[in-house]
PDB file of C-alpha atoms and ligand atoms in Angstrom:
ATOM      1  CA  MET H1282    -149.819-165.676-124.566  1.00 92.00           C
ATOM      2  CA  ALA H1283    -146.019-165.736-124.900  1.00 92.00           C
ATOM      3  CA  GLU H1284    -145.604-169.150-123.317  1.00 93.00           C
ATOM      4  CA  ALA H1285    -148.761-171.076-124.142  1.00 95.00           C
ATOM      5  CA  LEU H1286    -149.673-169.781-127.600  1.00 96.00           C
ATOM      6  CA  PRO H1287    -146.593-171.097-129.450  1.00 95.00           C
ATOM      7  CA  ARG H1288    -147.309-174.545-128.016  1.00 95.00           C
ATOM      8  CA  LEU H1289    -151.045-174.527-128.663  1.00 97.00           C
ATOM      9  CA  ALA H1290    -151.247-172.500-131.886  1.00 97.00           C
ATOM     10  CA  LEU H1291    -152.044-174.038-135.243  1.00 97.00           C
ATOM     11  CA  PRO H1292    -148.981-174.048-137.527  1.00 94.00           C
ATOM     12  CA  VAL H1293    -148.683-170.840-139.579  1.00 91.00           C
ATOM     13  CA  GLU H1294    -148.462-172.695-142.871  1.00 92.00           C
ATOM     14  CA  GLY H1295    -148.987-176.121-144.394  1.00 93.00           C
ATOM     15  CA  PRO H1296    -151.815-178.567-143.920  1.00 95.00           C
ATOM     16  CA  ILE H1297    -153.728-178.698-140.637  1.00 96.00           C
ATOM     17  CA  GLU H1298    -154.131-182.337-139.627  1.00 95.00           C
ATOM     18  CA  ALA H1299    -155.128-184.200-136.477  1.00 96.00           C
ATOM     19  CA  SER H1300    -152.107-186.494-136.538  1.00 96.00           C
ATOM     20  CA  SER H1301    -149.533-183.684-136.471  1.00 95.00           C
ATOM     21  CA  LEU H1302    -151.526-181.580-133.981  1.00 96.00           C
ATOM     22  CA  PHE H1303    -152.529-184.261-131.510  1.00 97.00           C
ATOM     23  CA  GLY H1304    -150.130-187.118-132.317  1.00 95.00           C
ATOM     24  CA  ARG H1305    -153.007-189.407-133.278  1.00 95.00           C
ATOM     25  CA  VAL H1306    -155.846-189.830-135.711  1.00 95.00           C
ATOM     26  CA  ALA H1307    -158.873-188.040-134.252  1.00 96.00           C
ATOM     27  CA  PRO H1308    -162.099-186.493-135.468  1.00 97.00           C
ATOM     28  CA  LEU H1309    -161.721-182.707-135.681  1.00 98.00           C
ATOM     29  CA  VAL H1310    -164.250-180.105-134.541  1.00 98.00           C
ATOM     30  CA  LEU H1311    -163.756-176.407-135.342  1.00 98.00           C
ATOM     31  CA  GLU H1312    -165.320-173.541-133.377  1.00 98.00           C
ATOM     32  CA  ILE H1313    -165.243-170.208-135.198  1.00 98.00           C
ATOM     33  CA  GLY H1314    -165.273-167.087-132.991  1.00 98.00           C
ATOM     34  CA  PHE H1315    -165.000-168.789-129.596  1.00 98.00           C
ATOM     35  CA  GLY H1316    -165.047-165.515-127.626  1.00 98.00           C
ATOM     36  CA  GLY H1317    -163.783-166.393-124.134  1.00 96.00           C
ATOM     37  CA  GLY H1318    -163.644-170.092-125.047  1.00 98.00           C
ATOM     38  CA  GLU H1319    -166.131-171.364-122.441  1.00 97.00           C
ATOM     39  CA  HIS H1320    -168.092-173.442-124.946  1.00 98.00           C
ATOM     40  CA  LEU H1321    -164.970-174.824-126.634  1.00 98.00           C
ATOM     41  CA  LEU H1322    -163.478-175.814-123.299  1.00 98.00           C
ATOM     42  CA  ALA H1323    -166.683-177.543-122.185  1.00 98.00           C
ATOM     43  CA  MET H1324    -166.870-179.514-125.456  1.00 98.00           C
ATOM     44  CA  ALA H1325    -163.201-180.498-125.170  1.00 98.00           C
ATOM     45  CA  ARG H1326    -163.659-181.702-121.593  1.00 97.00           C
ATOM     46  CA  ALA H1327    -166.764-183.709-122.529  1.00 97.00           C
ATOM     47  CA  ARG H1328    -165.208-185.331-125.615  1.00 97.00           C
ATOM     48  CA  PRO H1329    -161.535-186.090-124.884  1.00 97.00           C
ATOM     49  CA  ALA H1330    -161.119-188.339-127.955  1.00 97.00           C
ATOM     50  CA  VAL H1331    -161.940-185.434-130.295  1.00 98.00           C
ATOM     51  CA  GLY H1332    -159.438-182.786-131.411  1.00 98.00           C
ATOM     52  CA  PHE H1333    -160.843-179.258-131.110  1.00 98.00           C
ATOM     53  CA  LEU H1334    -159.673-176.270-133.147  1.00 98.00           C
ATOM     54  CA  GLY H1335    -160.706-172.753-132.180  1.00 98.00           C
ATOM     55  CA  CYS H1336    -160.354-169.496-134.121  1.00 98.00           C
ATOM     56  CA  GLU H1337    -160.687-166.087-132.493  1.00 98.00           C
ATOM     57  CA  PRO H1338    -159.161-162.740-133.477  1.00 98.00           C
ATOM     58  CA  PHE H1339    -160.031-161.078-130.122  1.00 97.00           C
ATOM     59  CA  ILE H1340    -156.788-161.249-128.101  1.00 97.00           C
ATOM     60  CA  ASN H1341    -158.418-161.130-124.648  1.00 97.00           C
ATOM     61  CA  GLY H1342    -160.574-164.125-125.575  1.00 98.00           C
ATOM     62  CA  VAL H1343    -157.545-166.116-126.718  1.00 98.00           C
ATOM     63  CA  ALA H1344    -155.663-165.218-123.515  1.00 98.00           C
ATOM     64  CA  THR H1345    -158.629-166.298-121.364  1.00 97.00           C
ATOM     65  CA  LEU H1346    -158.903-169.640-123.137  1.00 98.00           C
ATOM     66  CA  LEU H1347    -155.154-170.314-122.971  1.00 98.00           C
ATOM     67  CA  GLY H1348    -155.184-169.649-119.227  1.00 97.00           C
ATOM     68  CA  ARG H1349    -157.970-172.140-118.713  1.00 97.00           C
ATOM     69  CA  ILE H1350    -156.351-174.771-120.952  1.00 98.00           C
ATOM     70  CA  GLU H1351    -153.191-174.448-118.847  1.00 96.00           C
ATOM     71  CA  ASP H1352    -154.986-174.468-115.487  1.00 96.00           C
ATOM     72  CA  GLU H1353    -157.053-177.523-116.352  1.00 96.00           C
ATOM     73  CA  ALA H1354    -154.355-179.312-118.405  1.00 96.00           C
ATOM     74  CA  VAL H1355    -156.733-179.765-121.327  1.00 97.00           C
ATOM     75  CA  GLU H1356    -154.857-181.533-124.136  1.00 97.00           C
ATOM     76  CA  ASN H1357    -157.265-181.614-127.058  1.00 98.00           C
ATOM     77  CA  ILE H1358    -157.563-177.943-128.100  1.00 98.00           C
ATOM     78  CA  ARG H1359    -155.443-176.017-130.619  1.00 98.00           C
ATOM     79  CA  VAL H1360    -155.942-172.326-131.307  1.00 98.00           C
ATOM     80  CA  HIS H1361    -155.702-169.937-134.230  1.00 98.00           C
ATOM     81  CA  HIS H1362    -155.446-166.349-132.994  1.00 97.00           C
ATOM     82  CA  GLY H1363    -156.993-164.734-136.049  1.00 97.00           C
ATOM     83  CA  ASP H1364    -159.631-164.942-138.716  1.00 97.00           C
ATOM     84  CA  ALA H1365    -161.058-168.408-139.440  1.00 98.00           C
ATOM     85  CA  ARG H1366    -160.891-167.599-143.160  1.00 96.00           C
ATOM     86  CA  ASP H1367    -157.070-167.913-142.864  1.00 93.00           C
ATOM     87  CA  ILE H1368    -157.233-171.615-142.124  1.00 96.00           C
ATOM     88  CA  LEU H1369    -160.201-172.974-144.090  1.00 95.00           C
ATOM     89  CA  GLU H1370    -158.170-173.682-147.230  1.00 93.00           C
ATOM     90  CA  ARG H1371    -155.466-175.464-145.207  1.00 96.00           C
ATOM     91  CA  LEU H1372    -157.847-178.076-143.878  1.00 97.00           C
ATOM     92  CA  ALA H1373    -157.945-181.239-145.953  1.00 95.00           C
ATOM     93  CA  GLU H1374    -161.144-182.001-147.807  1.00 96.00           C
ATOM     94  CA  GLY H1375    -163.605-183.747-145.493  1.00 97.00           C
ATOM     95  CA  SER H1376    -161.285-183.438-142.489  1.00 97.00           C
ATOM     96  CA  LEU H1377    -163.796-181.811-140.086  1.00 98.00           C
ATOM     97  CA  ALA H1378    -166.552-183.713-138.310  1.00 98.00           C
ATOM     98  CA  GLU H1379    -168.222-180.503-137.113  1.00 98.00           C
ATOM     99  CA  VAL H1380    -168.023-176.724-137.404  1.00 98.00           C
ATOM    100  CA  HIS H1381    -169.689-174.505-134.791  1.00 98.00           C
ATOM    101  CA  VAL H1382    -170.368-170.820-135.452  1.00 98.00           C
ATOM    102  CA  LEU H1383    -172.005-169.540-132.268  1.00 98.00           C
ATOM    103  CA  TYR H1384    -173.428-166.043-132.095  1.00 98.00           C
ATOM    104  CA  PRO H1385    -171.404-164.641-134.998  1.00 98.00           C
ATOM    105  CA  ASP H1386    -171.191-160.854-135.241  1.00 98.00           C
ATOM    106  CA  PRO H1387    -174.544-159.905-136.836  1.00 96.00           C
ATOM    107  CA  TRP H1388    -173.451-156.890-138.924  1.00 96.00           C
ATOM    108  CA  PRO H1389    -177.016-155.514-139.022  1.00 95.00           C
ATOM    109  CA  LYS H1390    -176.464-152.719-141.579  1.00 95.00           C
ATOM    110  CA  LYS H1391    -177.048-153.768-145.168  1.00 95.00           C
ATOM    111  CA  ARG H1392    -173.791-152.237-146.384  1.00 96.00           C
ATOM    112  CA  HIS H1393    -171.937-154.526-143.915  1.00 96.00           C
ATOM    113  CA  TRP H1394    -173.718-157.775-144.775  1.00 94.00           C
ATOM    114  CA  LYS H1395    -170.718-158.900-146.833  1.00 94.00           C
ATOM    115  CA  ARG H1396    -168.763-159.050-143.552  1.00 96.00           C
ATOM    116  CA  ARG H1397    -171.101-161.691-142.085  1.00 98.00           C
ATOM    117  CA  PHE H1398    -169.111-164.862-141.531  1.00 98.00           C
ATOM    118  CA  ILE H1399    -171.736-167.142-143.036  1.00 98.00           C
ATOM    119  CA  GLY H1400    -171.897-166.233-146.708  1.00 96.00           C
ATOM    120  CA  THR H1401    -170.891-166.989-150.263  1.00 95.00           C
ATOM    121  CA  GLU H1402    -167.210-166.354-149.508  1.00 95.00           C
ATOM    122  CA  THR H1403    -166.873-168.976-146.757  1.00 97.00           C
ATOM    123  CA  LEU H1404    -169.534-171.595-147.521  1.00 98.00           C
ATOM    124  CA  PRO H1405    -167.609-173.369-150.331  1.00 97.00           C
ATOM    125  CA  GLY H1406    -164.593-173.722-147.993  1.00 98.00           C
ATOM    126  CA  LEU H1407    -166.761-174.953-145.115  1.00 98.00           C
ATOM    127  CA  CYS H1408    -168.475-177.415-147.430  1.00 98.00           C
ATOM    128  CA  ARG H1409    -165.121-178.738-148.681  1.00 97.00           C
ATOM    129  CA  ALA H1410    -163.619-179.100-145.212  1.00 98.00           C
ATOM    130  CA  ILE H1411    -166.600-180.765-143.502  1.00 98.00           C
ATOM    131  CA  ALA H1412    -166.886-184.513-144.081  1.00 98.00           C
ATOM    132  CA  PRO H1413    -170.023-185.783-145.843  1.00 98.00           C
ATOM    133  CA  GLY H1414    -172.584-186.357-143.081  1.00 98.00           C
ATOM    134  CA  GLY H1415    -170.745-183.844-140.866  1.00 98.00           C
ATOM    135  CA  LEU H1416    -172.346-180.988-138.965  1.00 98.00           C
ATOM    136  CA  LEU H1417    -172.449-177.221-139.459  1.00 98.00           C
ATOM    137  CA  ARG H1418    -174.024-175.636-136.355  1.00 98.00           C
ATOM    138  CA  VAL H1419    -174.990-171.965-136.213  1.00 98.00           C
ATOM    139  CA  ALA H1420    -176.625-170.251-133.223  1.00 98.00           C
ATOM    140  CA  SER H1421    -177.796-166.655-133.109  1.00 98.00           C
ATOM    141  CA  ASP H1422    -180.147-164.394-131.172  1.00 98.00           C
ATOM    142  CA  ILE H1423    -180.638-162.111-134.186  1.00 98.00           C
ATOM    143  CA  PRO H1424    -183.672-163.164-136.270  1.00 98.00           C
ATOM    144  CA  ASP H1425    -182.297-161.549-139.416  1.00 97.00           C
ATOM    145  CA  TYR H1426    -179.025-163.476-139.100  1.00 98.00           C
ATOM    146  CA  ILE H1427    -181.002-166.704-138.712  1.00 98.00           C
ATOM    147  CA  ARG H1428    -183.048-165.937-141.840  1.00 98.00           C
ATOM    148  CA  TRP H1429    -179.848-165.002-143.666  1.00 98.00           C
ATOM    149  CA  THR H1430    -178.123-168.230-142.584  1.00 98.00           C
ATOM    150  CA  LEU H1431    -181.029-170.414-143.673  1.00 98.00           C
ATOM    151  CA  ILE H1432    -181.059-168.763-147.094  1.00 98.00           C
ATOM    152  CA  GLU H1433    -177.271-168.687-147.628  1.00 98.00           C
ATOM    153  CA  VAL H1434    -176.558-172.208-146.391  1.00 98.00           C
ATOM    154  CA  THR H1435    -179.454-173.746-148.313  1.00 96.00           C
ATOM    155  CA  ARG H1436    -178.501-171.805-151.456  1.00 97.00           C
ATOM    156  CA  SER H1437    -174.902-173.036-151.216  1.00 96.00           C
ATOM    157  CA  GLY H1438    -176.195-176.484-152.178  1.00 96.00           C
ATOM    158  CA  GLY H1439    -173.879-178.442-149.889  1.00 96.00           C
ATOM    159  CA  PHE H1440    -175.965-178.720-146.738  1.00 98.00           C
ATOM    160  CA  GLU H1441    -179.431-179.742-145.607  1.00 98.00           C
ATOM    161  CA  TRP H1442    -181.157-178.267-142.562  1.00 98.00           C
ATOM    162  CA  MET H1443    -181.791-181.109-140.131  1.00 98.00           C
ATOM    163  CA  ALA H1444    -184.769-179.650-138.207  1.00 98.00           C
ATOM    164  CA  GLN H1445    -187.897-181.756-138.130  1.00 97.00           C
ATOM    165  CA  ALA H1446    -189.891-179.846-135.520  1.00 98.00           C
ATOM    166  CA  PRO H1447    -189.773-176.364-133.913  1.00 98.00           C
ATOM    167  CA  LYS H1448    -188.106-177.740-130.780  1.00 98.00           C
ATOM    168  CA  ASN H1449    -185.046-178.497-132.926  1.00 98.00           C
ATOM    169  CA  TRP H1450    -184.355-174.792-133.487  1.00 98.00           C
ATOM    170  CA  ARG H1451    -185.934-173.417-130.322  1.00 98.00           C
ATOM    171  CA  LEU H1452    -184.120-175.611-127.806  1.00 98.00           C
ATOM    172  CA  PRO H1453    -180.360-175.944-127.512  1.00 97.00           C
ATOM    173  CA  PRO H1454    -178.836-179.265-128.598  1.00 95.00           C
ATOM    174  CA  GLU H1455    -178.510-181.925-125.884  1.00 92.00           C
ATOM    175  CA  GLY H1456    -175.595-181.353-123.536  1.00 92.00           C
ATOM    176  CA  TRP H1457    -175.260-177.735-124.721  1.00 96.00           C
ATOM    177  CA  PRO H1458    -172.856-175.888-122.407  1.00 95.00           C
ATOM    178  CA  GLY H1459    -174.056-172.405-123.416  1.00 95.00           C
ATOM    179  CA  THR H1460    -171.832-169.489-124.331  1.00 97.00           C
ATOM    180  CA  ARG H1461    -170.995-166.224-122.627  1.00 96.00           C
ATOM    181  CA  TYR H1462    -172.685-164.178-125.332  1.00 98.00           C
ATOM    182  CA  GLU H1463    -175.776-166.396-125.198  1.00 98.00           C
ATOM    183  CA  ALA H1464    -176.146-165.781-121.448  1.00 97.00           C
ATOM    184  CA  LYS H1465    -176.009-162.021-122.123  1.00 98.00           C
ATOM    185  CA  ALA H1466    -178.610-162.278-124.903  1.00 98.00           C
ATOM    186  CA  LEU H1467    -180.944-164.248-122.619  1.00 98.00           C
ATOM    187  CA  ARG H1468    -180.482-161.719-119.790  1.00 98.00           C
ATOM    188  CA  GLU H1469    -181.415-158.960-122.225  1.00 98.00           C
ATOM    189  CA  GLY H1470    -184.559-160.801-123.388  1.00 98.00           C
ATOM    190  CA  ARG H1471    -183.360-161.965-126.820  1.00 98.00           C
ATOM    191  CA  ILE H1472    -184.242-165.511-127.874  1.00 97.00           C
ATOM    192  CA  PRO H1473    -181.612-167.838-129.338  1.00 98.00           C
ATOM    193  CA  THR H1474    -182.203-170.022-132.377  1.00 98.00           C
ATOM    194  CA  TYR H1475    -180.121-173.123-133.061  1.00 98.00           C
ATOM    195  CA  LEU H1476    -179.571-174.333-136.633  1.00 98.00           C
ATOM    196  CA  ASP H1477    -177.959-177.684-137.431  1.00 98.00           C
ATOM    197  CA  PHE H1478    -177.094-178.483-141.043  1.00 98.00           C
ATOM    198  CA  ARG H1479    -175.800-181.791-142.357  1.00 98.00           C
ATOM    199  CA  ARG H1480    -173.141-181.757-145.049  1.00 98.00           C
ATOM    200  CA  MET H1481    -174.640-183.676-147.946  1.00 97.00           C
ATOM    201  CA  ALA H1482    -172.652-186.502-149.531  1.00 88.00           C
TER     202      ALA H1482
HETATM  203  C1  LIG N 518    -170.715-162.044-130.602  1.00 64.73           C
HETATM  204  S1  LIG N 518    -169.191-162.782-130.297  1.00 64.73           S
HETATM  205  C2  LIG N 518    -169.634-164.423-129.737  1.00 64.73           C
HETATM  206  C3  LIG N 518    -168.511-165.099-129.010  1.00 64.73           C
HETATM  207  C4  LIG N 518    -168.821-166.536-128.520  1.00 64.73           C
HETATM  208  N1  LIG N 518    -169.080-167.432-129.632  1.00 64.73           N
HETATM  209  C5  LIG N 518    -169.991-166.522-127.560  1.00 64.73           C
HETATM  210  O1  LIG N 518    -171.074-166.954-127.979  1.00 64.73           O
HETATM  211  O2  LIG N 518    -169.804-166.093-126.400  1.00 64.73           O
HETATM  212  C6  LIG N 518    -168.566-163.111-131.952  1.00 64.73           C
HETATM  213  C7  LIG N 518    -167.093-163.526-131.948  1.00 64.73           C
HETATM  214  O3  LIG N 518    -166.695-163.894-133.262  1.00 64.73           O
HETATM  215  C8  LIG N 518    -165.357-163.444-133.446  1.00 64.73           C
HETATM  216  N2  LIG N 518    -165.127-163.351-134.896  1.00 64.73           N
HETATM  217  C9  LIG N 518    -165.600-162.383-135.724  1.00 64.73           C
HETATM  218  N3  LIG N 518    -165.184-162.609-136.985  1.00 64.73           N
HETATM  219  C10 LIG N 518    -164.434-163.748-136.948  1.00 64.73           C
HETATM  220  C11 LIG N 518    -163.706-164.476-137.926  1.00 64.73           C
HETATM  221  N4  LIG N 518    -163.676-164.083-139.214  1.00 64.73           N
HETATM  222  N5  LIG N 518    -163.035-165.599-137.559  1.00 64.73           N
HETATM  223  C12 LIG N 518    -163.067-165.991-136.260  1.00 64.73           C
HETATM  224  N6  LIG N 518    -163.729-165.325-135.295  1.00 64.73           N
HETATM  225  C13 LIG N 518    -164.410-164.219-135.617  1.00 64.73           C
HETATM  226  C14 LIG N 518    -165.325-162.125-132.708  1.00 64.73           C
HETATM  227  O4  LIG N 518    -164.014-161.714-132.360  1.00 64.73           O
HETATM  228  C15 LIG N 518    -166.174-162.421-131.477  1.00 64.73           C
HETATM  229  O5  LIG N 518    -165.402-162.900-130.396  1.00 64.73           O
END
């Protein structure tokens, strides 16, 4: 953490841009709540021309990811150790090609619903930061969170759900590397749902 984080962390203030982070113009993809970073790392390896940003408040997860970035000399990931809400406003309008929110904390009790990451507090910022035609991907094994996401994202007015057939939400997207939490959910008999939304022009 002491050595790698200062080098790989997003700047603490000012705009967050591909050119200053990666020294080149690049499409940006943000993963919110990357856990141990397995999915983020797999995406970054598969798409070296893309700049990946990851947010995670859980310190052990950040440390795990940093270790792997160092071991594998991955050059296209930058990390925010903290809440993704901190950085949304610092991203230029339309600067993100994709945002992935994979197995967000479900906050099942009604009095905690306001803590759910997908909601009226974050959707305007996500909508502003994602480029028209860009992707908002949400995966969850909690049916109520899926229902909630469909309602909240549709109600926000900025996105359309891209599914055309049940396989689109029942099967993972092509090339999906999985996540650590997803593997646990599957082991415990819970069924994931995958939602892809397109940012409307
Ligand atoms: C259930 S875990 C899933 C982790 C990982 N995506 C996976 O599928 O293995 C949810 C993660 O979201 C992180 N998280 C919760 N609120 C967050 C926020 N506001 N910004 C960024 N990450 C958040 C948590 O620390 C936790 O690691």
